[in-house]
mmCIF file with all atom_site columns, C-alpha atoms and ligand atoms in Angstrom:
data_model
loop_
_atom_site.group_PDB
_atom_site.id
_atom_site.type_symbol
_atom_site.label_atom_id
_atom_site.label_alt_id
_atom_site.label_comp_id
_atom_site.label_asym_id
_atom_site.label_entity_id
_atom_site.label_seq_id
_atom_site.pdbx_PDB_ins_code
_atom_site.Cartn_x
_atom_site.Cartn_y
_atom_site.Cartn_z
_atom_site.occupancy
_atom_site.B_iso_or_equiv
_atom_site.pdbx_formal_charge
_atom_site.auth_seq_id
_atom_site.auth_comp_id
_atom_site.auth_asym_id
_atom_site.auth_atom_id
_atom_site.pdbx_PDB_model_num
ATOM   1   C  CA  . MET T 1 1   ? 10.767  12.428  11.335  1.00 80.00 ? 110  MET T CA  1
ATOM   2   C  CA  . PHE T 1 2   ? 7.023   12.169  10.695  1.00 88.00 ? 111  PHE T CA  1
ATOM   3   C  CA  . ASN T 1 3   ? 6.228   14.603  13.278  1.00 86.00 ? 112  ASN T CA  1
ATOM   4   C  CA  . LYS T 1 4   ? 2.822   16.160  12.277  1.00 93.00 ? 113  LYS T CA  1
ATOM   5   C  CA  . VAL T 1 5   ? 0.384   13.727  10.717  1.00 95.00 ? 114  VAL T CA  1
ATOM   6   C  CA  . GLU T 1 6   ? -3.250  14.706  9.958   1.00 95.00 ? 115  GLU T CA  1
ATOM   7   C  CA  . LEU T 1 7   ? -5.936  12.754  8.071   1.00 95.00 ? 116  LEU T CA  1
ATOM   8   C  CA  . VAL T 1 8   ? -6.756  15.495  5.497   1.00 96.00 ? 117  VAL T CA  1
ATOM   9   C  CA  . LYS T 1 9   ? -9.581  13.884  3.567   1.00 96.00 ? 118  LYS T CA  1
ATOM   10  C  CA  . THR T 1 10  ? -11.451 10.740  3.209   1.00 94.00 ? 119  THR T CA  1
ATOM   11  C  CA  . VAL T 1 11  ? -12.323 10.394  -0.446  1.00 95.00 ? 120  VAL T CA  1
ATOM   12  C  CA  . TYR T 1 12  ? -15.478 8.199   -1.728  1.00 93.00 ? 121  TYR T CA  1
ATOM   13  C  CA  . LYS T 1 13  ? -16.026 9.684   -5.099  1.00 93.00 ? 122  LYS T CA  1
ATOM   14  C  CA  . LYS T 1 14  ? -13.559 10.163  -7.641  1.00 94.00 ? 123  LYS T CA  1
ATOM   15  C  CA  . GLY T 1 15  ? -12.136 13.554  -8.484  1.00 94.00 ? 124  GLY T CA  1
ATOM   16  C  CA  . GLU T 1 16  ? -12.765 14.861  -4.813  1.00 96.00 ? 125  GLU T CA  1
ATOM   17  C  CA  . TYR T 1 17  ? -9.028  14.740  -3.854  1.00 98.00 ? 126  TYR T CA  1
ATOM   18  C  CA  . PRO T 1 18  ? -7.166  17.452  -1.708  1.00 98.00 ? 127  PRO T CA  1
ATOM   19  C  CA  . SER T 1 19  ? -5.092  19.921  -3.058  1.00 98.00 ? 128  SER T CA  1
ATOM   20  C  CA  . PRO T 1 20  ? -1.731  18.637  -3.895  1.00 98.00 ? 129  PRO T CA  1
ATOM   21  C  CA  . LEU T 1 21  ? 1.382   18.932  -1.575  1.00 97.00 ? 130  LEU T CA  1
ATOM   22  C  CA  . ASN T 1 22  ? 4.917   18.675  -2.766  1.00 97.00 ? 131  ASN T CA  1
ATOM   23  C  CA  . ALA T 1 23  ? 4.841   14.895  -2.366  1.00 97.00 ? 132  ALA T CA  1
ATOM   24  C  CA  . GLU T 1 24  ? 2.611   11.934  -2.670  1.00 98.00 ? 133  GLU T CA  1
ATOM   25  C  CA  . ILE T 1 25  ? 2.969   8.490   -2.261  1.00 98.00 ? 134  ILE T CA  1
ATOM   26  C  CA  . ALA T 1 26  ? 0.269   5.765   -1.952  1.00 98.00 ? 135  ALA T CA  1
ATOM   27  C  CA  . PHE T 1 27  ? -0.157  2.280   -0.172  1.00 98.00 ? 136  PHE T CA  1
ATOM   28  C  CA  . ALA T 1 28  ? -1.930  -0.601  -1.990  1.00 97.00 ? 137  ALA T CA  1
ATOM   29  C  CA  . GLY T 1 29  ? -2.537  -3.998  -1.194  1.00 96.00 ? 138  GLY T CA  1
ATOM   30  C  CA  . ARG T 1 30  ? -4.950  -6.824  -0.296  1.00 94.00 ? 139  ARG T CA  1
ATOM   31  C  CA  . SER T 1 31  ? -7.618  -6.162  2.447   1.00 89.00 ? 140  SER T CA  1
ATOM   32  C  CA  . ASN T 1 32  ? -5.893  -7.806  5.756   1.00 91.00 ? 141  ASN T CA  1
ATOM   33  C  CA  . VAL T 1 33  ? -2.135  -7.586  4.104   1.00 95.00 ? 142  VAL T CA  1
ATOM   34  C  CA  . GLY T 1 34  ? -1.337  -4.850  7.226   1.00 95.00 ? 143  GLY T CA  1
ATOM   35  C  CA  . LYS T 1 35  ? -1.854  -1.495  5.447   1.00 94.00 ? 144  LYS T CA  1
ATOM   36  C  CA  . SER T 1 36  ? -3.534  0.563   8.158   1.00 92.00 ? 145  SER T CA  1
ATOM   37  C  CA  . SER T 1 37  ? -1.157  -1.296  10.835  1.00 94.00 ? 146  SER T CA  1
ATOM   38  C  CA  . LEU T 1 38  ? 2.043   -0.051  8.779   1.00 97.00 ? 147  LEU T CA  1
ATOM   39  C  CA  . LEU T 1 39  ? 1.033   3.298   8.318   1.00 96.00 ? 148  LEU T CA  1
ATOM   40  C  CA  . ASN T 1 40  ? 0.136   3.342   12.087  1.00 95.00 ? 149  ASN T CA  1
ATOM   41  C  CA  . LYS T 1 41  ? 3.724   2.131   12.742  1.00 96.00 ? 150  LYS T CA  1
ATOM   42  C  CA  . LEU T 1 42  ? 5.347   4.568   10.510  1.00 96.00 ? 151  LEU T CA  1
ATOM   43  C  CA  . PHE T 1 43  ? 3.142   7.570   11.839  1.00 94.00 ? 152  PHE T CA  1
ATOM   44  C  CA  . GLY T 1 44  ? 4.155   6.464   15.363  1.00 92.00 ? 153  GLY T CA  1
ATOM   45  C  CA  . ILE T 1 45  ? 0.153   6.983   16.135  1.00 87.00 ? 154  ILE T CA  1
ATOM   46  C  CA  . LYS T 1 46  ? -3.103  4.826   15.792  1.00 87.00 ? 155  LYS T CA  1
ATOM   47  C  CA  . ILE T 1 47  ? -4.518  7.081   13.270  1.00 85.00 ? 156  ILE T CA  1
ATOM   48  C  CA  . ALA T 1 48  ? -5.556  4.527   10.628  1.00 84.00 ? 157  ALA T CA  1
ATOM   49  C  CA  . LYS T 1 49  ? -8.428  2.475   11.600  1.00 75.00 ? 158  LYS T CA  1
ATOM   50  C  CA  . ILE T 1 50  ? -7.538  -1.407  11.970  1.00 69.00 ? 159  ILE T CA  1
ATOM   51  C  CA  . SER T 1 51  ? -10.927 -2.786  11.060  1.00 63.00 ? 160  SER T CA  1
ATOM   52  C  CA  . SER T 1 52  ? -12.082 -6.285  12.071  1.00 58.00 ? 161  SER T CA  1
ATOM   53  C  CA  . ASN T 1 53  ? -14.445 -6.319  9.219   1.00 57.00 ? 162  ASN T CA  1
ATOM   54  C  CA  . PRO T 1 54  ? -12.306 -6.377  6.075   1.00 54.00 ? 163  PRO T CA  1
ATOM   55  C  CA  . GLY T 1 55  ? -13.425 -4.694  2.857   1.00 51.00 ? 164  GLY T CA  1
ATOM   56  C  CA  . LYS T 1 56  ? -15.370 -2.100  4.740   1.00 57.00 ? 165  LYS T CA  1
ATOM   57  C  CA  . THR T 1 57  ? -13.224 0.728   3.734   1.00 58.00 ? 166  THR T CA  1
ATOM   58  C  CA  . ARG T 1 58  ? -14.128 1.866   0.194   1.00 81.00 ? 167  ARG T CA  1
ATOM   59  C  CA  . SER T 1 59  ? -12.264 5.109   0.401   1.00 90.00 ? 168  SER T CA  1
ATOM   60  C  CA  . ILE T 1 60  ? -8.892  6.661   -0.033  1.00 94.00 ? 169  ILE T CA  1
ATOM   61  C  CA  . ASN T 1 61  ? -7.394  8.129   2.858   1.00 94.00 ? 170  ASN T CA  1
ATOM   62  C  CA  . PHE T 1 62  ? -5.101  11.247  2.671   1.00 96.00 ? 171  PHE T CA  1
ATOM   63  C  CA  . TYR T 1 63  ? -2.639  11.549  5.511   1.00 96.00 ? 172  TYR T CA  1
ATOM   64  C  CA  . SER T 1 64  ? -0.590  14.799  5.438   1.00 97.00 ? 173  SER T CA  1
ATOM   65  C  CA  . VAL T 1 65  ? 3.130   14.407  7.016   1.00 96.00 ? 174  VAL T CA  1
ATOM   66  C  CA  . ASN T 1 66  ? 4.824   17.634  8.345   1.00 94.00 ? 175  ASN T CA  1
ATOM   67  C  CA  . ASN T 1 67  ? 2.724   19.493  5.583   1.00 93.00 ? 176  ASN T CA  1
ATOM   68  C  CA  . LYS T 1 68  ? 5.073   18.410  3.058   1.00 95.00 ? 177  LYS T CA  1
ATOM   69  C  CA  . GLY T 1 69  ? 3.448   15.390  1.442   1.00 97.00 ? 178  GLY T CA  1
ATOM   70  C  CA  . TYR T 1 70  ? 0.515   13.012  1.581   1.00 98.00 ? 179  TYR T CA  1
ATOM   71  C  CA  . LEU T 1 71  ? 0.843   9.437   2.355   1.00 97.00 ? 180  LEU T CA  1
ATOM   72  C  CA  . VAL T 1 72  ? -2.300  7.809   0.686   1.00 96.00 ? 181  VAL T CA  1
ATOM   73  C  CA  . ASP T 1 73  ? -4.048  4.665   2.041   1.00 95.00 ? 182  ASP T CA  1
ATOM   74  C  CA  . LEU T 1 74  ? -5.704  3.023   -0.897  1.00 95.00 ? 183  LEU T CA  1
ATOM   75  C  CA  . PRO T 1 75  ? -8.860  0.583   -0.563  1.00 91.00 ? 184  PRO T CA  1
ATOM   76  C  CA  . GLY T 1 76  ? -7.742  -2.921  -0.229  1.00 90.00 ? 185  GLY T CA  1
ATOM   77  C  CA  . TYR T 1 77  ? -8.712  -5.638  -2.829  1.00 87.00 ? 186  TYR T CA  1
ATOM   78  C  CA  . GLY T 1 78  ? -9.286  -9.395  -2.695  1.00 82.00 ? 187  GLY T CA  1
ATOM   79  C  CA  . PHE T 1 79  ? -11.734 -10.142 0.015   1.00 73.00 ? 188  PHE T CA  1
ATOM   80  C  CA  . ALA T 1 80  ? -14.599 -12.483 -0.257  1.00 72.00 ? 189  ALA T CA  1
ATOM   81  C  CA  . ASN T 1 81  ? -18.056 -11.703 -0.008  1.00 76.00 ? 190  ASN T CA  1
ATOM   82  C  CA  . VAL T 1 82  ? -18.189 -8.479  -2.077  1.00 80.00 ? 191  VAL T CA  1
ATOM   83  C  CA  . SER T 1 83  ? -20.759 -7.678  -4.675  1.00 85.00 ? 192  SER T CA  1
ATOM   84  C  CA  . LYS T 1 84  ? -19.740 -7.149  -8.323  1.00 86.00 ? 193  LYS T CA  1
ATOM   85  C  CA  . GLU T 1 85  ? -21.193 -3.426  -7.894  1.00 87.00 ? 194  GLU T CA  1
ATOM   86  C  CA  . GLU T 1 86  ? -18.699 -2.922  -5.067  1.00 85.00 ? 195  GLU T CA  1
ATOM   87  C  CA  . LYS T 1 87  ? -16.073 -4.356  -6.945  1.00 86.00 ? 196  LYS T CA  1
ATOM   88  C  CA  . LYS T 1 88  ? -16.675 -1.863  -10.021 1.00 90.00 ? 197  LYS T CA  1
ATOM   89  C  CA  . LYS T 1 89  ? -16.953 1.092   -7.575  1.00 89.00 ? 198  LYS T CA  1
ATOM   90  C  CA  . TRP T 1 90  ? -13.472 -0.001  -6.034  1.00 89.00 ? 199  TRP T CA  1
ATOM   91  C  CA  . ALA T 1 91  ? -11.884 -0.378  -9.634  1.00 92.00 ? 200  ALA T CA  1
ATOM   92  C  CA  . GLU T 1 92  ? -13.346 2.973   -10.826 1.00 94.00 ? 201  GLU T CA  1
ATOM   93  C  CA  . LEU T 1 93  ? -12.134 5.006   -7.880  1.00 94.00 ? 202  LEU T CA  1
ATOM   94  C  CA  . LEU T 1 94  ? -8.787  3.604   -7.993  1.00 95.00 ? 203  LEU T CA  1
ATOM   95  C  CA  . GLU T 1 95  ? -8.300  3.890   -11.764 1.00 96.00 ? 204  GLU T CA  1
ATOM   96  C  CA  . ASP T 1 96  ? -9.508  7.621   -11.670 1.00 97.00 ? 205  ASP T CA  1
ATOM   97  C  CA  . TYR T 1 97  ? -6.740  8.213   -8.814  1.00 98.00 ? 206  TYR T CA  1
ATOM   98  C  CA  . PHE T 1 98  ? -4.203  6.348   -10.634 1.00 97.00 ? 207  PHE T CA  1
ATOM   99  C  CA  . VAL T 1 99  ? -4.766  8.066   -14.087 1.00 97.00 ? 208  VAL T CA  1
ATOM   100 C  CA  . ASN T 1 100 ? -5.670  11.594  -13.127 1.00 97.00 ? 209  ASN T CA  1
ATOM   101 C  CA  . ARG T 1 101 ? -3.752  12.156  -9.911  1.00 98.00 ? 210  ARG T CA  1
ATOM   102 C  CA  . TYR T 1 102 ? -0.594  13.831  -11.302 1.00 96.00 ? 211  TYR T CA  1
ATOM   103 C  CA  . SER T 1 103 ? 0.981   14.362  -7.984  1.00 97.00 ? 212  SER T CA  1
ATOM   104 C  CA  . LEU T 1 104 ? 1.164   10.810  -7.017  1.00 98.00 ? 213  LEU T CA  1
ATOM   105 C  CA  . GLN T 1 105 ? 4.673   9.737   -7.328  1.00 98.00 ? 214  GLN T CA  1
ATOM   106 C  CA  . MET T 1 106 ? 5.139   6.430   -6.168  1.00 98.00 ? 215  MET T CA  1
ATOM   107 C  CA  . ILE T 1 107 ? 3.148   3.319   -4.837  1.00 98.00 ? 216  ILE T CA  1
ATOM   108 C  CA  . PHE T 1 108 ? 4.289   0.894   -1.865  1.00 98.00 ? 217  PHE T CA  1
ATOM   109 C  CA  . LEU T 1 109 ? 2.403   -2.227  -2.940  1.00 98.00 ? 218  LEU T CA  1
ATOM   110 C  CA  . LEU T 1 110 ? 2.065   -4.525  0.111   1.00 98.00 ? 219  LEU T CA  1
ATOM   111 C  CA  . ILE T 1 111 ? 2.261   -8.288  -0.091  1.00 98.00 ? 220  ILE T CA  1
ATOM   112 C  CA  . ASP T 1 112 ? 2.274   -10.858 2.766   1.00 97.00 ? 221  ASP T CA  1
ATOM   113 C  CA  . HIS T 1 113 ? 5.822   -12.102 3.325   1.00 97.00 ? 222  HIS T CA  1
ATOM   114 C  CA  . ARG T 1 114 ? 4.370   -15.491 4.289   1.00 97.00 ? 223  ARG T CA  1
ATOM   115 C  CA  . HIS T 1 115 ? 2.773   -16.243 1.080   1.00 95.00 ? 224  HIS T CA  1
ATOM   116 C  CA  . GLU T 1 116 ? 3.696   -15.957 -2.880  1.00 94.00 ? 225  GLU T CA  1
ATOM   117 C  CA  . PRO T 1 117 ? 2.164   -13.246 -4.605  1.00 95.00 ? 226  PRO T CA  1
ATOM   118 C  CA  . GLN T 1 118 ? -1.822  -13.917 -5.045  1.00 95.00 ? 227  GLN T CA  1
ATOM   119 C  CA  . LYS T 1 119 ? -3.211  -13.483 -8.620  1.00 95.00 ? 228  LYS T CA  1
ATOM   120 C  CA  . LYS T 1 120 ? -4.769  -10.305 -7.331  1.00 94.00 ? 229  LYS T CA  1
ATOM   121 C  CA  . ASP T 1 121 ? -1.448  -8.968  -6.512  1.00 96.00 ? 230  ASP T CA  1
ATOM   122 C  CA  . LEU T 1 122 ? -0.008  -9.735  -9.895  1.00 97.00 ? 231  LEU T CA  1
ATOM   123 C  CA  . GLU T 1 123 ? -3.161  -8.183  -11.578 1.00 96.00 ? 232  GLU T CA  1
ATOM   124 C  CA  . MET T 1 124 ? -2.331  -5.007  -9.522  1.00 97.00 ? 233  MET T CA  1
ATOM   125 C  CA  . ILE T 1 125 ? 1.393   -5.144  -10.586 1.00 97.00 ? 234  ILE T CA  1
ATOM   126 C  CA  . GLN T 1 126 ? 0.143   -5.247  -14.202 1.00 97.00 ? 235  GLN T CA  1
ATOM   127 C  CA  . TRP T 1 127 ? -2.179  -2.678  -13.708 1.00 97.00 ? 236  TRP T CA  1
ATOM   128 C  CA  . LEU T 1 128 ? 0.439   -0.430  -12.420 1.00 97.00 ? 237  LEU T CA  1
ATOM   129 C  CA  . ARG T 1 129 ? 2.974   -1.246  -14.756 1.00 97.00 ? 238  ARG T CA  1
ATOM   130 C  CA  . GLY T 1 130 ? 0.422   -0.657  -17.725 1.00 97.00 ? 239  GLY T CA  1
ATOM   131 C  CA  . LEU T 1 131 ? -0.186  3.027   -16.413 1.00 97.00 ? 240  LEU T CA  1
ATOM   132 C  CA  . GLU T 1 132 ? 3.536   3.447   -15.849 1.00 97.00 ? 241  GLU T CA  1
ATOM   133 C  CA  . ILE T 1 133 ? 3.025   4.065   -12.072 1.00 97.00 ? 242  ILE T CA  1
ATOM   134 C  CA  . PRO T 1 134 ? 6.208   3.310   -10.355 1.00 97.00 ? 243  PRO T CA  1
ATOM   135 C  CA  . PHE T 1 135 ? 6.187   1.124   -7.251  1.00 98.00 ? 244  PHE T CA  1
ATOM   136 C  CA  . MET T 1 136 ? 8.165   -0.557  -4.664  1.00 98.00 ? 245  MET T CA  1
ATOM   137 C  CA  . ILE T 1 137 ? 7.275   -3.869  -2.876  1.00 98.00 ? 246  ILE T CA  1
ATOM   138 C  CA  . VAL T 1 138 ? 6.568   -4.167  1.260   1.00 98.00 ? 247  VAL T CA  1
ATOM   139 C  CA  . LEU T 1 139 ? 6.734   -7.378  2.465   1.00 98.00 ? 248  LEU T CA  1
ATOM   140 C  CA  . THR T 1 140 ? 4.435   -7.386  5.442   1.00 98.00 ? 249  THR T CA  1
ATOM   141 C  CA  . LYS T 1 141 ? 3.947   -9.671  8.825   1.00 98.00 ? 250  LYS T CA  1
ATOM   142 C  CA  . LEU T 1 142 ? 7.849   -10.328 8.645   1.00 98.00 ? 251  LEU T CA  1
ATOM   143 C  CA  . ASP T 1 143 ? 7.358   -11.466 12.375  1.00 98.00 ? 252  ASP T CA  1
ATOM   144 C  CA  . LYS T 1 144 ? 5.313   -14.395 11.122  1.00 98.00 ? 253  LYS T CA  1
ATOM   145 C  CA  . VAL T 1 145 ? 8.248   -15.795 8.809   1.00 98.00 ? 254  VAL T CA  1
ATOM   146 C  CA  . LYS T 1 146 ? 10.725  -17.901 10.741  1.00 97.00 ? 255  LYS T CA  1
ATOM   147 C  CA  . LYS T 1 147 ? 14.160  -16.328 10.701  1.00 96.00 ? 256  LYS T CA  1
ATOM   148 C  CA  . SER T 1 148 ? 15.512  -19.522 8.871   1.00 97.00 ? 257  SER T CA  1
ATOM   149 C  CA  . GLU T 1 149 ? 12.960  -18.951 6.008   1.00 96.00 ? 258  GLU T CA  1
ATOM   150 C  CA  . ARG T 1 150 ? 13.205  -15.540 5.404   1.00 97.00 ? 259  ARG T CA  1
ATOM   151 C  CA  . GLN T 1 151 ? 15.858  -15.402 2.862   1.00 96.00 ? 260  GLN T CA  1
ATOM   152 C  CA  . LYS T 1 152 ? 14.284  -18.285 1.047   1.00 97.00 ? 261  LYS T CA  1
ATOM   153 C  CA  . LYS T 1 153 ? 10.829  -16.895 1.142   1.00 97.00 ? 262  LYS T CA  1
ATOM   154 C  CA  . LEU T 1 154 ? 12.243  -13.411 -0.113  1.00 97.00 ? 263  LEU T CA  1
ATOM   155 C  CA  . ARG T 1 155 ? 13.924  -15.338 -3.066  1.00 97.00 ? 264  ARG T CA  1
ATOM   156 C  CA  . ILE T 1 156 ? 10.938  -17.063 -4.030  1.00 97.00 ? 265  ILE T CA  1
ATOM   157 C  CA  . ILE T 1 157 ? 8.824   -13.688 -3.955  1.00 97.00 ? 266  ILE T CA  1
ATOM   158 C  CA  . GLN T 1 158 ? 11.659  -11.800 -5.716  1.00 97.00 ? 267  GLN T CA  1
ATOM   159 C  CA  . SER T 1 159 ? 11.819  -14.656 -8.615  1.00 96.00 ? 268  SER T CA  1
ATOM   160 C  CA  . GLU T 1 160 ? 8.285   -14.395 -9.012  1.00 96.00 ? 269  GLU T CA  1
ATOM   161 C  CA  . LEU T 1 161 ? 8.095   -10.879 -9.677  1.00 97.00 ? 270  LEU T CA  1
ATOM   162 C  CA  . SER T 1 162 ? 11.084  -10.810 -11.519 1.00 97.00 ? 271  SER T CA  1
ATOM   163 C  CA  . LYS T 1 163 ? 9.027   -11.350 -14.480 1.00 95.00 ? 272  LYS T CA  1
ATOM   164 C  CA  . TYR T 1 164 ? 7.553   -8.130  -14.216 1.00 96.00 ? 273  TYR T CA  1
ATOM   165 C  CA  . GLY T 1 165 ? 10.454  -5.900  -13.449 1.00 95.00 ? 274  GLY T CA  1
ATOM   166 C  CA  . ASP T 1 166 ? 13.067  -5.192  -10.963 1.00 96.00 ? 275  ASP T CA  1
ATOM   167 C  CA  . TYR T 1 167 ? 11.740  -3.740  -7.713  1.00 97.00 ? 276  TYR T CA  1
ATOM   168 C  CA  . LEU T 1 168 ? 13.065  -2.579  -4.102  1.00 98.00 ? 277  LEU T CA  1
ATOM   169 C  CA  . TYR T 1 169 ? 11.759  -5.024  -1.483  1.00 98.00 ? 278  TYR T CA  1
ATOM   170 C  CA  . PHE T 1 170 ? 11.073  -3.738  2.134   1.00 98.00 ? 279  PHE T CA  1
ATOM   171 C  CA  . PRO T 1 171 ? 10.266  -6.660  4.442   1.00 98.00 ? 280  PRO T CA  1
ATOM   172 C  CA  . VAL T 1 172 ? 8.660   -5.237  7.648   1.00 98.00 ? 281  VAL T CA  1
ATOM   173 C  CA  . SER T 1 173 ? 6.784   -6.005  10.708  1.00 98.00 ? 282  SER T CA  1
ATOM   174 C  CA  . ALA T 1 174 ? 4.135   -3.438  12.033  1.00 97.00 ? 283  ALA T CA  1
ATOM   175 C  CA  . LYS T 1 175 ? 4.353   -5.627  15.156  1.00 97.00 ? 284  LYS T CA  1
ATOM   176 C  CA  . THR T 1 176 ? 8.070   -5.669  16.117  1.00 98.00 ? 285  THR T CA  1
ATOM   177 C  CA  . GLY T 1 177 ? 9.083   -2.691  14.073  1.00 97.00 ? 286  GLY T CA  1
ATOM   178 C  CA  . GLU T 1 178 ? 11.816  -4.868  12.190  1.00 98.00 ? 287  GLU T CA  1
ATOM   179 C  CA  . GLY T 1 179 ? 12.405  -3.206  8.889   1.00 98.00 ? 288  GLY T CA  1
ATOM   180 C  CA  . ILE T 1 180 ? 10.366  0.092   9.353   1.00 98.00 ? 289  ILE T CA  1
ATOM   181 C  CA  . GLY T 1 181 ? 13.614  2.346   9.644   1.00 97.00 ? 290  GLY T CA  1
ATOM   182 C  CA  . ALA T 1 182 ? 14.603  1.413   6.124   1.00 98.00 ? 291  ALA T CA  1
ATOM   183 C  CA  . LEU T 1 183 ? 11.090  2.008   4.993   1.00 98.00 ? 292  LEU T CA  1
ATOM   184 C  CA  . LYS T 1 184 ? 10.813  5.443   6.561   1.00 97.00 ? 293  LYS T CA  1
ATOM   185 C  CA  . ASN T 1 185 ? 14.230  6.416   5.009   1.00 96.00 ? 294  ASN T CA  1
ATOM   186 C  CA  . GLU T 1 186 ? 12.886  5.618   1.731   1.00 97.00 ? 295  GLU T CA  1
ATOM   187 C  CA  . ILE T 1 187 ? 9.616   7.302   2.251   1.00 97.00 ? 296  ILE T CA  1
ATOM   188 C  CA  . SER T 1 188 ? 11.602  10.414  3.740   1.00 95.00 ? 297  SER T CA  1
ATOM   189 C  CA  . LYS T 1 189 ? 13.473  10.729  0.296   1.00 96.00 ? 298  LYS T CA  1
ATOM   190 C  CA  . PHE T 1 190 ? 10.148  11.804  -0.935  1.00 95.00 ? 299  PHE T CA  1
ATOM   191 C  CA  . LEU T 1 191 ? 8.971   14.232  1.813   1.00 93.00 ? 300  LEU T CA  1
ATOM   192 C  CA  . LYS T 1 192 ? 12.085  16.624  1.608   1.00 83.00 ? 301  LYS T CA  1
HETATM 193 N  N1  . LIG S 2 .   ? 1.842   -10.552 13.443  1.00 96.32 ? 1289 LIG S N1  1
HETATM 194 C  C1  . LIG S 2 .   ? 1.508   -9.482  12.695  1.00 96.32 ? 1289 LIG S C1  1
HETATM 195 N  N2  . LIG S 2 .   ? 0.324   -9.046  12.449  1.00 96.32 ? 1289 LIG S N2  1
HETATM 196 C  C2  . LIG S 2 .   ? -0.071  -8.165  11.793  1.00 96.32 ? 1289 LIG S C2  1
HETATM 197 C  C3  . LIG S 2 .   ? 1.085   -7.263  11.029  1.00 96.32 ? 1289 LIG S C3  1
HETATM 198 N  N3  . LIG S 2 .   ? 0.334   -6.171  10.479  1.00 96.32 ? 1289 LIG S N3  1
HETATM 199 C  C4  . LIG S 2 .   ? -0.896  -6.465  10.274  1.00 96.32 ? 1289 LIG S C4  1
HETATM 200 N  N4  . LIG S 2 .   ? -1.088  -7.336  11.351  1.00 96.32 ? 1289 LIG S N4  1
HETATM 201 C  C5  . LIG S 2 .   ? -2.417  -7.893  11.577  1.00 96.32 ? 1289 LIG S C5  1
HETATM 202 O  O1  . LIG S 2 .   ? -2.998  -8.191  10.479  1.00 96.32 ? 1289 LIG S O1  1
HETATM 203 C  C6  . LIG S 2 .   ? -4.656  -7.864  10.432  1.00 96.32 ? 1289 LIG S C6  1
HETATM 204 C  C7  . LIG S 2 .   ? -5.077  -6.925  9.335   1.00 96.32 ? 1289 LIG S C7  1
HETATM 205 O  O2  . LIG S 2 .   ? -4.349  -5.593  9.638   1.00 96.32 ? 1289 LIG S O2  1
HETATM 206 P  P1  . LIG S 2 .   ? -4.806  -4.358  8.886   1.00 96.32 ? 1289 LIG S P1  1
HETATM 207 O  O3  . LIG S 2 .   ? -3.576  -3.349  9.453   1.00 96.32 ? 1289 LIG S O3  1
HETATM 208 O  O4  . LIG S 2 .   ? -6.028  -3.781  9.480   1.00 96.32 ? 1289 LIG S O4  1
HETATM 209 O  O5  . LIG S 2 .   ? -4.756  -4.782  7.449   1.00 96.32 ? 1289 LIG S O5  1
HETATM 210 P  P2  . LIG S 2 .   ? -5.426  -3.777  6.294   1.00 96.32 ? 1289 LIG S P2  1
HETATM 211 O  O6  . LIG S 2 .   ? -6.808  -4.415  5.953   1.00 96.32 ? 1289 LIG S O6  1
HETATM 212 O  O7  . LIG S 2 .   ? -4.433  -4.108  5.190   1.00 96.32 ? 1289 LIG S O7  1
HETATM 213 O  O8  . LIG S 2 .   ? -5.536  -2.369  6.701   1.00 96.32 ? 1289 LIG S O8  1
HETATM 214 C  C8  . LIG S 2 .   ? -4.905  -7.443  11.977  1.00 96.32 ? 1289 LIG S C8  1
HETATM 215 O  O9  . LIG S 2 .   ? -5.319  -8.408  12.632  1.00 96.32 ? 1289 LIG S O9  1
HETATM 216 C  C9  . LIG S 2 .   ? -3.600  -6.991  12.333  1.00 96.32 ? 1289 LIG S C9  1
HETATM 217 O  O10 . LIG S 2 .   ? -3.145  -7.034  13.607  1.00 96.32 ? 1289 LIG S O10 1
HETATM 218 C  C10 . LIG S 2 .   ? 2.392   -7.655  11.480  1.00 96.32 ? 1289 LIG S C10 1
HETATM 219 O  O11 . LIG S 2 .   ? 3.223   -6.926  10.897  1.00 96.32 ? 1289 LIG S O11 1
HETATM 220 N  N5  . LIG S 2 .   ? 2.570   -8.705  12.124  1.00 96.32 ? 1289 LIG S N5  1
HETATM 221 MG MG1 . LIG S 2 .   ? -6.790  -1.211  6.496   1.00 96.32 ? 1290 LIG S MG1 1
#
């Protein structure tokens, strides 16, 4: 399905985005939530770096799929030991991308399935809502949630986020591949 995947551009400065393709969807979430692992699982190749040093990636990475659209890896948020200056840079780059990138169609917001959404996740949701950018929720690390706990955890997260709106939820594991098919189907709708 995602046959030809290429890292087209790594962007550190606002405005320096590649020419748009027909589709563009982006992945956002806390640092360490499993963004790079998920992208690699979706692509079927290890193209996104899995950093042992979270918070190092301050860039927006544009991956083209079948030359039809971009899957965009946004810099993670919420890690400790980051200077005010760095946080400001992160916010400025993301805001520019969110506000000015007209080809952006959808965000997949990754949240760790094991925990309730954190303050920073809720701030991201409010940011996206304020900018009227549509998004869906991907719940990561499903393999780390006991089967008997999954329904309950999902309901807790859904009820917490229902304050903000009705969203689609995709529980996934980049480790076992559970849920990846359903997410891939959703992404494919954009890449037609
Ligand atoms: N068990 C499990 N671990 C995962 C999964 N996804 C990511 N991880 C681990 O979580 C850590 C952070 O993953 P990474 O993809 O680098 O997160 P990122 O910072 O959001 O890009 C790494 O140690 C991954 O191996 C998953 O689905 N299941
Ligand atoms: Mg990463």
